[in-house]
PDB file of C-alpha atoms in Angstrom:
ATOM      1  CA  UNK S  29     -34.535  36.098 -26.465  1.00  0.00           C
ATOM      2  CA  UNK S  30     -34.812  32.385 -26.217  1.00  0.00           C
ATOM      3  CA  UNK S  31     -30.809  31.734 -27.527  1.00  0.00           C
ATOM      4  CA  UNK S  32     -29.983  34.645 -24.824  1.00  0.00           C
ATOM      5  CA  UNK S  33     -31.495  32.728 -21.778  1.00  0.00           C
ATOM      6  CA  UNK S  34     -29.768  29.328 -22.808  1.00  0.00           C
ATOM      7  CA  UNK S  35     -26.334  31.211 -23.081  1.00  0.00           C
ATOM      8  CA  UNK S  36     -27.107  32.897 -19.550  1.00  0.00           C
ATOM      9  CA  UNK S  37     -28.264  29.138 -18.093  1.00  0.00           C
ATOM     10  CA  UNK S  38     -24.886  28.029 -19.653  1.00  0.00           C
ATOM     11  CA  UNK S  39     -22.947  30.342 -18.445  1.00  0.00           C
ATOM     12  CA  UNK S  40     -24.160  29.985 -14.510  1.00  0.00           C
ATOM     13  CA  UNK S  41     -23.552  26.137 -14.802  1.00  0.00           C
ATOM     14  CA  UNK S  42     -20.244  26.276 -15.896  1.00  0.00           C
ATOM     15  CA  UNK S  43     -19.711  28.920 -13.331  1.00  0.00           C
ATOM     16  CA  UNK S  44     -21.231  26.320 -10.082  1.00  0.00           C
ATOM     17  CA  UNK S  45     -18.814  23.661 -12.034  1.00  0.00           C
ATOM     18  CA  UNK S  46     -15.282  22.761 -10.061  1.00  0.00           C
ATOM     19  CA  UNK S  47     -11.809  21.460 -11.905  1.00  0.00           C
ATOM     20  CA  UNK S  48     -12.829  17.849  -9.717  1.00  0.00           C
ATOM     21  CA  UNK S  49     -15.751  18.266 -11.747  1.00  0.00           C
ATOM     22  CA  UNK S  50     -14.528  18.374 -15.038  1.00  0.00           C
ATOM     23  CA  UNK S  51     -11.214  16.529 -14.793  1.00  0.00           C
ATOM     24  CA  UNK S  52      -9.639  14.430 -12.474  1.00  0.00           C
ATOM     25  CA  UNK S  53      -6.735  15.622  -9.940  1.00  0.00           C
ATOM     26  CA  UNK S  54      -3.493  14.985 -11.655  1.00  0.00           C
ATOM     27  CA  UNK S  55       0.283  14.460  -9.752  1.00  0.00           C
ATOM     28  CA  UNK S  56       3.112  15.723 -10.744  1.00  0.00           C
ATOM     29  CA  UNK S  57       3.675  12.456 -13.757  1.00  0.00           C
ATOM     30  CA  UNK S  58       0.030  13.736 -15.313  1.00  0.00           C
ATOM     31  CA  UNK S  59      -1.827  10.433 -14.504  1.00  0.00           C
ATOM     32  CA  UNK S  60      -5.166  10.427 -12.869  1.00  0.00           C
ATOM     33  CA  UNK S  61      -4.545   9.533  -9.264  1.00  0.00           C
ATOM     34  CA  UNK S  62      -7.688   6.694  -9.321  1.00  0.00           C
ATOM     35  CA  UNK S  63      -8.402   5.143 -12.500  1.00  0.00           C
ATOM     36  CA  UNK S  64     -11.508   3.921 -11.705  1.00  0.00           C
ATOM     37  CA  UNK S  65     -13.699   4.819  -8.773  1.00  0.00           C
ATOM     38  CA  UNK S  66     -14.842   1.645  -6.227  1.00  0.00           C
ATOM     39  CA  UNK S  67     -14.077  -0.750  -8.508  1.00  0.00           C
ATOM     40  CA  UNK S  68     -15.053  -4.334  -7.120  1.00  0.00           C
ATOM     41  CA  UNK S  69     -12.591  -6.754  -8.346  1.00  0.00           C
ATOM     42  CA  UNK S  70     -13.828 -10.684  -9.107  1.00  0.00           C
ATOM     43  CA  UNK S  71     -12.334 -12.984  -6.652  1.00  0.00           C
ATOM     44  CA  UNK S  72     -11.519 -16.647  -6.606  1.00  0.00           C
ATOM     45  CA  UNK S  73     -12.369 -17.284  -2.583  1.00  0.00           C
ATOM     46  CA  UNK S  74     -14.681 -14.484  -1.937  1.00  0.00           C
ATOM     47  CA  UNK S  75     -15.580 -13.655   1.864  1.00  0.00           C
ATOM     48  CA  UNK S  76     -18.888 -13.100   2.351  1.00  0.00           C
ATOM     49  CA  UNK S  77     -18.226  -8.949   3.924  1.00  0.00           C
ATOM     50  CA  UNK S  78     -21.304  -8.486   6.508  1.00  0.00           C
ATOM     51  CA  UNK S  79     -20.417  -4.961   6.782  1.00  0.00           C
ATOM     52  CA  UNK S  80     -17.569  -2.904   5.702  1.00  0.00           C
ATOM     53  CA  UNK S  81     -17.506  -3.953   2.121  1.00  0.00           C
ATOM     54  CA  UNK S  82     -14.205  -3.427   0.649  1.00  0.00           C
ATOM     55  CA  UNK S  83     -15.863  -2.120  -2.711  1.00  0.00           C
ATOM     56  CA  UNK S  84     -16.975   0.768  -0.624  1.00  0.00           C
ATOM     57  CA  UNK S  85     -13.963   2.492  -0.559  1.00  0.00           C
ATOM     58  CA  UNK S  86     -13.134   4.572  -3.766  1.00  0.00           C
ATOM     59  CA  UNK S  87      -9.356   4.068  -3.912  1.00  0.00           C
ATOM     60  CA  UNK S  88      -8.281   0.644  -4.548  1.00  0.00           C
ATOM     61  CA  UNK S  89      -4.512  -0.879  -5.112  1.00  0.00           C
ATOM     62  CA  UNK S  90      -2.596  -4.046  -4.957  1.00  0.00           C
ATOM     63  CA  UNK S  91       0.759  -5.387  -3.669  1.00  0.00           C
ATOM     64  CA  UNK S  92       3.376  -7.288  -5.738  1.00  0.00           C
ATOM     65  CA  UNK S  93       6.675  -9.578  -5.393  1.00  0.00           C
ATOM     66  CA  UNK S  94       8.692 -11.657  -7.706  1.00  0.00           C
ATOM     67  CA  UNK S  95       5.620 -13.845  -7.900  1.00  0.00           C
ATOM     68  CA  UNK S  96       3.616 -11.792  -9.895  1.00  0.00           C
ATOM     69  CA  UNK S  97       5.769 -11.716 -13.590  1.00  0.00           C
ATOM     70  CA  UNK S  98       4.874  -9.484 -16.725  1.00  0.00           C
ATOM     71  CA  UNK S  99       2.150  -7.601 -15.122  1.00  0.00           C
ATOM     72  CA  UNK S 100       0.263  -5.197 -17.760  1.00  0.00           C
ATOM     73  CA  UNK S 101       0.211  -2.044 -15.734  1.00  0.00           C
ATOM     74  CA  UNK S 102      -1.338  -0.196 -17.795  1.00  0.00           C
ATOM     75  CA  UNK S 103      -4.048  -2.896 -17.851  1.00  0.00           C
ATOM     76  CA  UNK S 104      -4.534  -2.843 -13.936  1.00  0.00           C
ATOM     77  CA  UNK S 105      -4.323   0.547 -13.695  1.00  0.00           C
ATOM     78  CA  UNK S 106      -7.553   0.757 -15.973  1.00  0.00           C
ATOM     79  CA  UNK S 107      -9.460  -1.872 -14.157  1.00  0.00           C
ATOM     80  CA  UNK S 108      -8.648   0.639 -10.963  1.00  0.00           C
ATOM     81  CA  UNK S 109      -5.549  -0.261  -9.395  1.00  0.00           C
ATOM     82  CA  UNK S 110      -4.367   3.143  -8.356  1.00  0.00           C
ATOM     83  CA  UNK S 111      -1.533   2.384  -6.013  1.00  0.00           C
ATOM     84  CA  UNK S 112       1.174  -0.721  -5.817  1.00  0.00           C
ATOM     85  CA  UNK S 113       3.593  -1.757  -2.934  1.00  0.00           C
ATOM     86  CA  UNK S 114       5.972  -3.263  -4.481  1.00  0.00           C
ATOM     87  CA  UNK S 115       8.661  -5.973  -2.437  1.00  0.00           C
ATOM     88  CA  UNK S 116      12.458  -4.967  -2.869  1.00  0.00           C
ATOM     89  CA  UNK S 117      14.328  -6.997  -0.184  1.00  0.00           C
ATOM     90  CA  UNK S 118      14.168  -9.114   2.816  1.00  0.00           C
ATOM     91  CA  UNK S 119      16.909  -9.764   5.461  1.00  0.00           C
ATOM     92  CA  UNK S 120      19.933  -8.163   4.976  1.00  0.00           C
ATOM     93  CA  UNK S 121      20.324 -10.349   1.871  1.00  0.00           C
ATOM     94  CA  UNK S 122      17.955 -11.014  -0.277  1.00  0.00           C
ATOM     95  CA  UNK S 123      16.633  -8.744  -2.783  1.00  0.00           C
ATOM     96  CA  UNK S 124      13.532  -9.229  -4.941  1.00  0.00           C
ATOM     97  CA  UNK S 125      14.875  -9.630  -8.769  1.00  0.00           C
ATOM     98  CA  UNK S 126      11.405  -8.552  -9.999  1.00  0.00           C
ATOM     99  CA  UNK S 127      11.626  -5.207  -8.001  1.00  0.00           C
ATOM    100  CA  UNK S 128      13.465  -3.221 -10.864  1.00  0.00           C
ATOM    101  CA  UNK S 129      10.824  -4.448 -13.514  1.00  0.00           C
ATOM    102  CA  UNK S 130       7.757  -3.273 -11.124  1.00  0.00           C
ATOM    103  CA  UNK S 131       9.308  -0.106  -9.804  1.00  0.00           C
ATOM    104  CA  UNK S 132      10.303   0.952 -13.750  1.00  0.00           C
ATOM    105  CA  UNK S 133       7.253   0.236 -14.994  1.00  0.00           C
ATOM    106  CA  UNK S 134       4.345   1.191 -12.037  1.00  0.00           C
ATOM    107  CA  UNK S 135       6.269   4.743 -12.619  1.00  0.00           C
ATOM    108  CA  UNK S 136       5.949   4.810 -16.465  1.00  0.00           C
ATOM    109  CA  UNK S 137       2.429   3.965 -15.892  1.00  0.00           C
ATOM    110  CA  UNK S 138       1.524   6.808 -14.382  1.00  0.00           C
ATOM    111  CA  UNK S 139       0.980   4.377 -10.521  1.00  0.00           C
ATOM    112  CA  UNK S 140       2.187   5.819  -7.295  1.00  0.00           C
ATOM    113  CA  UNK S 141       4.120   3.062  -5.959  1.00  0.00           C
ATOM    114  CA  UNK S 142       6.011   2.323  -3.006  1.00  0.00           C
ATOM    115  CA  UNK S 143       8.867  -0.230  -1.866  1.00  0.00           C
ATOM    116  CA  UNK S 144       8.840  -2.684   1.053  1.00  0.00           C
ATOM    117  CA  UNK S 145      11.085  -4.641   3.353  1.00  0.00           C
ATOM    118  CA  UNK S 146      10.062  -8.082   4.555  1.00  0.00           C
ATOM    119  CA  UNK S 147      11.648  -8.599   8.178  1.00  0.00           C
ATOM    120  CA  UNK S 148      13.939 -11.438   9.396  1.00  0.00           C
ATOM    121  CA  UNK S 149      13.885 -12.225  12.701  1.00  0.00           C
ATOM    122  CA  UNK S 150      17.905 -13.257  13.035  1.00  0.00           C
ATOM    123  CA  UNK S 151      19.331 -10.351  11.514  1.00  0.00           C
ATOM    124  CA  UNK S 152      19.829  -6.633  13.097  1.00  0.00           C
ATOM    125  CA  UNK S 153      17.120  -4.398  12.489  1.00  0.00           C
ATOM    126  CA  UNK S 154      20.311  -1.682  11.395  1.00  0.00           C
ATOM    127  CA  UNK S 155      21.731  -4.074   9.189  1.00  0.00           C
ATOM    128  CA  UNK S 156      17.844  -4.024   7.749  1.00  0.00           C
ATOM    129  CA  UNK S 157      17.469  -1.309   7.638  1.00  0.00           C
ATOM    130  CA  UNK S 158      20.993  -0.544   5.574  1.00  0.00           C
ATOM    131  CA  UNK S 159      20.129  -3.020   2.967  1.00  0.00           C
ATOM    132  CA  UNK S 160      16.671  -1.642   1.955  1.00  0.00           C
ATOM    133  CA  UNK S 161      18.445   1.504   1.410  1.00  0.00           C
ATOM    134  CA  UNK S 162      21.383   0.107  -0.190  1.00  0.00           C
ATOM    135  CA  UNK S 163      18.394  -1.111  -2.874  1.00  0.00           C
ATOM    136  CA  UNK S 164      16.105   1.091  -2.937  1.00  0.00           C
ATOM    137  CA  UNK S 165      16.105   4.337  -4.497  1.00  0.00           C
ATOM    138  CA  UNK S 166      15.571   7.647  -2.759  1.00  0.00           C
ATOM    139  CA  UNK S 167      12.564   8.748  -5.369  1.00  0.00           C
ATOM    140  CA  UNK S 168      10.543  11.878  -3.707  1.00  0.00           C
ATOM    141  CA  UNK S 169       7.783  10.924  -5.845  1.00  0.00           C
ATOM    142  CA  UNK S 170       7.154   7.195  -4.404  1.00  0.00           C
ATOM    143  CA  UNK S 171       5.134   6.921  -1.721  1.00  0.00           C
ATOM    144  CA  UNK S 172       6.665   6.125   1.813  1.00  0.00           C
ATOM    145  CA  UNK S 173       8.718   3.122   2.457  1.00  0.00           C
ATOM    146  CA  UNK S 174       6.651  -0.158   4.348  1.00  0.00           C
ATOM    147  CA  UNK S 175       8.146  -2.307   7.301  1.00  0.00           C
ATOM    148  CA  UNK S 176       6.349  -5.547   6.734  1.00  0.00           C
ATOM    149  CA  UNK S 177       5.769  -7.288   9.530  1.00  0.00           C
ATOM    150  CA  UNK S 178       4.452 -10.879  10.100  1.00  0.00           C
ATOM    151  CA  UNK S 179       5.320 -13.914  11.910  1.00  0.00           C
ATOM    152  CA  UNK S 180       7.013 -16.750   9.120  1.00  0.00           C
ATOM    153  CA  UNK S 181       6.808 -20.124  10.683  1.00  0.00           C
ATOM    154  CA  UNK S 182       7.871 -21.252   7.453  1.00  0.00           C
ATOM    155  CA  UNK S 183      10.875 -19.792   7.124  1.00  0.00           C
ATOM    156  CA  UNK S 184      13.527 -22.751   6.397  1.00  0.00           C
ATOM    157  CA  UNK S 185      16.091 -20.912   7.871  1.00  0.00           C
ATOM    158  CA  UNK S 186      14.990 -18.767  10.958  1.00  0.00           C
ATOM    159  CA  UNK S 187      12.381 -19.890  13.631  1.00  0.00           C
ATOM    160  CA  UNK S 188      13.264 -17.316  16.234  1.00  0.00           C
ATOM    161  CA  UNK S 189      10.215 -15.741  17.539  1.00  0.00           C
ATOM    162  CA  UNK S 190      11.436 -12.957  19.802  1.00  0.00           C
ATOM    163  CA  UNK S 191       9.519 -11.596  22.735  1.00  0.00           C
ATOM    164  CA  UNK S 192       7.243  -8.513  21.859  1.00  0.00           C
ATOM    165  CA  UNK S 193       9.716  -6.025  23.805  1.00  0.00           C
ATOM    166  CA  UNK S 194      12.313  -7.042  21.798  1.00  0.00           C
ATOM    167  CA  UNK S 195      10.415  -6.993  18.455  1.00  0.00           C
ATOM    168  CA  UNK S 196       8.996  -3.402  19.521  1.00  0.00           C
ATOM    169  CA  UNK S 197      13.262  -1.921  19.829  1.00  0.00           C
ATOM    170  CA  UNK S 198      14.012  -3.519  16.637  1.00  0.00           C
ATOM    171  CA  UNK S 199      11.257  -2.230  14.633  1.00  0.00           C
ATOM    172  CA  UNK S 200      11.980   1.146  15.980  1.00  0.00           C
ATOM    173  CA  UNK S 201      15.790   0.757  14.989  1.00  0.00           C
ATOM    174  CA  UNK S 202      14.698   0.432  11.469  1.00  0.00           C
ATOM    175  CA  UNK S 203      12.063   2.598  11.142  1.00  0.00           C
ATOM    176  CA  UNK S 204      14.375   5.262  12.698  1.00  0.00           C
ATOM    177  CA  UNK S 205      17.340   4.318  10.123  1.00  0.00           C
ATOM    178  CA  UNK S 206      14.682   4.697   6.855  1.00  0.00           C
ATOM    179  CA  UNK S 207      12.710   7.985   7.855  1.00  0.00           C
ATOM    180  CA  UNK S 208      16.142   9.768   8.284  1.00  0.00           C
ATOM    181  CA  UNK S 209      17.030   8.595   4.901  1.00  0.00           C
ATOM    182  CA  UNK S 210      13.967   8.980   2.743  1.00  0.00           C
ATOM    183  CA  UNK S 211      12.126  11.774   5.239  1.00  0.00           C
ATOM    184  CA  UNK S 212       8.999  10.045   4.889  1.00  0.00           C
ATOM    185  CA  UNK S 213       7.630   8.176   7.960  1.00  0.00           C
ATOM    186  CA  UNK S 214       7.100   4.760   7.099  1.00  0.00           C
ATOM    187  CA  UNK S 215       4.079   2.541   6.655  1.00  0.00           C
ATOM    188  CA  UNK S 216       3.929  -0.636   9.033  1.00  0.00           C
ATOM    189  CA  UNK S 217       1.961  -3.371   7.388  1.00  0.00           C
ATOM    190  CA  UNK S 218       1.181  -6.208   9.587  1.00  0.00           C
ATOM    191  CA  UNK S 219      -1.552  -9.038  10.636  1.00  0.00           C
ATOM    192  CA  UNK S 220      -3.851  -9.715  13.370  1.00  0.00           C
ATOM    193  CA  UNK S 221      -1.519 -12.021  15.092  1.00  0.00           C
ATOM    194  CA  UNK S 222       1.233  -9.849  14.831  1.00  0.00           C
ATOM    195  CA  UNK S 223      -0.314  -6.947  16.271  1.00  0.00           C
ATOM    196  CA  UNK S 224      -1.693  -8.696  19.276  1.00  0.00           C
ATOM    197  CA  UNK S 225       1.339 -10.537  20.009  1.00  0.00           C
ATOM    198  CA  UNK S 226       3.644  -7.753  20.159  1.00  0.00           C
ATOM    199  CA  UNK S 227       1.152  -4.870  21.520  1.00  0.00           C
ATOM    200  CA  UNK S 228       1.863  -2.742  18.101  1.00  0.00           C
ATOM    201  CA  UNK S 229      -1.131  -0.543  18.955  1.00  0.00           C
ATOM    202  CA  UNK S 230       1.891   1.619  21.029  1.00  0.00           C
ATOM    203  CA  UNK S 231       3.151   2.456  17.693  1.00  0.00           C
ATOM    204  CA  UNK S 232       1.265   6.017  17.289  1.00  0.00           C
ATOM    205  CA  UNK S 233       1.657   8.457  14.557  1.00  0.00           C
ATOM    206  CA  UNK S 234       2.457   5.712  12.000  1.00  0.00           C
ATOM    207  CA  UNK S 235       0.729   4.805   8.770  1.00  0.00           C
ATOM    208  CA  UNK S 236      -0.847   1.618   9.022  1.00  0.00           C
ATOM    209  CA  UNK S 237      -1.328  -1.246   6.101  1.00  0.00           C
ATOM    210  CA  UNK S 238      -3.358  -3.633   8.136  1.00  0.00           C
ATOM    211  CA  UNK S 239      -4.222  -7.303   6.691  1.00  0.00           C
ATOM    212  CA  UNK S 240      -7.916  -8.634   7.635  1.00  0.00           C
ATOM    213  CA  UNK S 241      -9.049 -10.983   4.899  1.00  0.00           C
ATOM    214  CA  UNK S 242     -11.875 -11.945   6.525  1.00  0.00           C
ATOM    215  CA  UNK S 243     -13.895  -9.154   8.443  1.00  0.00           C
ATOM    216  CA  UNK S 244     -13.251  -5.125   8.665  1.00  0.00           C
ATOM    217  CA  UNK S 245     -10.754  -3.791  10.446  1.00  0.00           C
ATOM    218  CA  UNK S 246     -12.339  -2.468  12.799  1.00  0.00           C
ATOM    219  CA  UNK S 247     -13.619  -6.074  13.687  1.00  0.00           C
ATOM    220  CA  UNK S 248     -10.444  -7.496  13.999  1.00  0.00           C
ATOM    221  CA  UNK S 249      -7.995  -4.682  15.048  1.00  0.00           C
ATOM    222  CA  UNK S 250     -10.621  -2.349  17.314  1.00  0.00           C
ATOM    223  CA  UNK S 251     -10.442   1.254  17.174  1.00  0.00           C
ATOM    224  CA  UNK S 252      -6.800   1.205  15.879  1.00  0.00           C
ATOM    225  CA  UNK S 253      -6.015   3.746  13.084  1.00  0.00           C
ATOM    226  CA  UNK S 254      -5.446   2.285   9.642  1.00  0.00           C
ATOM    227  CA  UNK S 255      -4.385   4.207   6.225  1.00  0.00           C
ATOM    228  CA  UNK S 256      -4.929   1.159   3.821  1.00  0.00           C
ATOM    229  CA  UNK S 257      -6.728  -1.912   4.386  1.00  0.00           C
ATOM    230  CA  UNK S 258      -5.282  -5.733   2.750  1.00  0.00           C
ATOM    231  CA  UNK S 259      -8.638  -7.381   2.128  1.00  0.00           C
ATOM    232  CA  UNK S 260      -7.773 -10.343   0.033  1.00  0.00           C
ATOM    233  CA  UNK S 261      -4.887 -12.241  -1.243  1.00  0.00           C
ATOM    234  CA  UNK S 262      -6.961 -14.539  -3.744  1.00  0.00           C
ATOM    235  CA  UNK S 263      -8.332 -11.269  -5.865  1.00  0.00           C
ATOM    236  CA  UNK S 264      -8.670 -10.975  -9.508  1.00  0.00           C
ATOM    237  CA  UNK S 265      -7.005  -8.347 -11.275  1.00  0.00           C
ATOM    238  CA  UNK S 266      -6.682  -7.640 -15.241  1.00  0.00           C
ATOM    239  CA  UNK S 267      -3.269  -7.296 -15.941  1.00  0.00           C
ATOM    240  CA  UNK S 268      -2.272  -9.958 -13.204  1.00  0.00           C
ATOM    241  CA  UNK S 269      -1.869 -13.942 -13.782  1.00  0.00           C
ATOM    242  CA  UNK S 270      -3.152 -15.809 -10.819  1.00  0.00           C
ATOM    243  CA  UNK S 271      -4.615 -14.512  -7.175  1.00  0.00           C
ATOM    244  CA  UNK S 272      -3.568 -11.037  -6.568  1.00  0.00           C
ATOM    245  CA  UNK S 273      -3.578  -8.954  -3.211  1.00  0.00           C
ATOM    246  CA  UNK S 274      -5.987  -6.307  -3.255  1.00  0.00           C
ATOM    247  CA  UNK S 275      -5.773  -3.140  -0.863  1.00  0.00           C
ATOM    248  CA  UNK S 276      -8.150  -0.246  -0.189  1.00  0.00           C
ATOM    249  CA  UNK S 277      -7.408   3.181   1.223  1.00  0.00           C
ATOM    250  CA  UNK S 278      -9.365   4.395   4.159  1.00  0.00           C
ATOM    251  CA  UNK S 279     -10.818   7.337   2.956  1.00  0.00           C
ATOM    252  CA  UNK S 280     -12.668   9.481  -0.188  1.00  0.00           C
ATOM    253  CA  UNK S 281     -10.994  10.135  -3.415  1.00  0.00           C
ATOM    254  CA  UNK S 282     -10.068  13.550  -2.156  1.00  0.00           C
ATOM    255  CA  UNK S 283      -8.461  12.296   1.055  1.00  0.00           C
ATOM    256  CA  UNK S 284      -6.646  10.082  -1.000  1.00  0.00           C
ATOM    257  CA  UNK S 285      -5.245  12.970  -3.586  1.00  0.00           C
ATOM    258  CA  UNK S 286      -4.282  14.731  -0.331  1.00  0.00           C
ATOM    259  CA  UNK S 287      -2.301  12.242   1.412  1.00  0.00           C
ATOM    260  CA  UNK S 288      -0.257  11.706  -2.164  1.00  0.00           C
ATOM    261  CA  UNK S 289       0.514  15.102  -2.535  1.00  0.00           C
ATOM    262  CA  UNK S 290       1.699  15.095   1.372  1.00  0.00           C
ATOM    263  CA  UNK S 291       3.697  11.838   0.745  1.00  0.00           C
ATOM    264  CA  UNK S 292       5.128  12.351  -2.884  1.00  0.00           C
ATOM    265  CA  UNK S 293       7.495  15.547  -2.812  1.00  0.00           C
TER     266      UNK S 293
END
């Protein structure tokens, strides 16, 4: 009688158990989605976060360029990395020669990864907007293409600042050109500055990678709708030599599975 009530108990818990339960979500390559849930990476300049801690957000990823050389993938993707942007060109002339390595191996890793464009204030949006696709594979399993967008006083060979008007039609020329090739609305990362000085709140109905390194969103861009979240560019990430970026998703683990399967096919 005893043996029969622990098979019935048995039976009724593996009957209240769900598949998130007992296995993680899996995409269409068979790797988990998020490695490791809220992981809270070591960093070399922490910010002291009065609210809004980035480590309370379950998804975490990072961003890479030609600066960041033999990264073990498979290293950060068990420490929790469980997305990567990944920089393929700039201008209408420069491409990133570490953009093959990262996209090749982010994918054999099992990490959903996407490409991004780094924008140059004195060339055409459409001639952009041709090169990134000129370079950049049509893969329906990356996540959306990113319009990076930032102010580069440093730039040796363009100062041009245009007026926000202007910056507003070009962004729209190229975000235009690279939905109608990929059909996938892009994501527009930016910064503060950026934002403010170009009114890029009218941008509705796009995904937004927002940069705030030192205070919440929400603290620096208002009530303005964000899908991932740049919280630090001097992050410490196994895998990675030197300061990484580090980047959250703004929402659960389930939200998260969601917007990949509604961005990856």
């Amino acid at each position: 009688m005893r043996r029969f009530a622990v098979l019935i108990m048995l039976t009724l818990l593996g009957a209240c158990s769900t598949v998130d339960d007992l296995a993680p979500s899996l995409p269409s390559s068979g790797a988990p989605t998020v490695a490791v849930r809220a992981p809270r990476f070591d960093d070399s300049d922490p910010h002291e976060w009065d609210s809004g801690a980035p480590w309370s957000y379950a998804v975490h990823g990072t961003d890479v360029s030609k600066y960041q050389t033999s990264v073990d993938w498979p290293a950060a993707r068990a420490s929790g990395i469980s997305f990567v942007f990944i920089k393929a060109t700039e201008g209408g002339d420069r491409f990133d020669e570490y953009f093959n390595e990262h996209w090749s191996r982010t994918r054999a890793s099992g990490i959903p990864r996407a490409a991004y464009h780094f924008y140059y204030f004195c060339t055409p949006a459409a001639t952009q907007a041709r090169w990134f696709i000129r370079n950049v594979p049509k893969d329906r399993s990356a996540m959306p293409p990113v319009l990076d967008m930032e102010w580069n006083p440093q730039s040796p060979t363009c100062k041009l600042r245009p007026d926000a008007a202007t910056v507003r039609s070009e962004m729209s020329t190229f975000l235009e050109i690279v939905e109608n090739h990929y059909g996938k609305k892009p994501i527009i990362y930016t910064s503060i500055d950026f934002f403010d000085d170009n009114g890029l709140s009218a941008f509705r109905g796009y995904p937004y990678w927002l940069r705030s390194v030192a205070g919440h969103p929400r603290e620096k861009y208002g009530s303005h709708p964000f899908t991932f979240w740049q919280y630090t560019g001097t992050g410490v990430v196994p895998g990675m030599r030197g300061n990484a970026d580090i980047n959250v998703f703004n929402g659960s683990e389930a939200a998260w599975n969601k917007w990949l399967r509604q961005n990856t096919r």
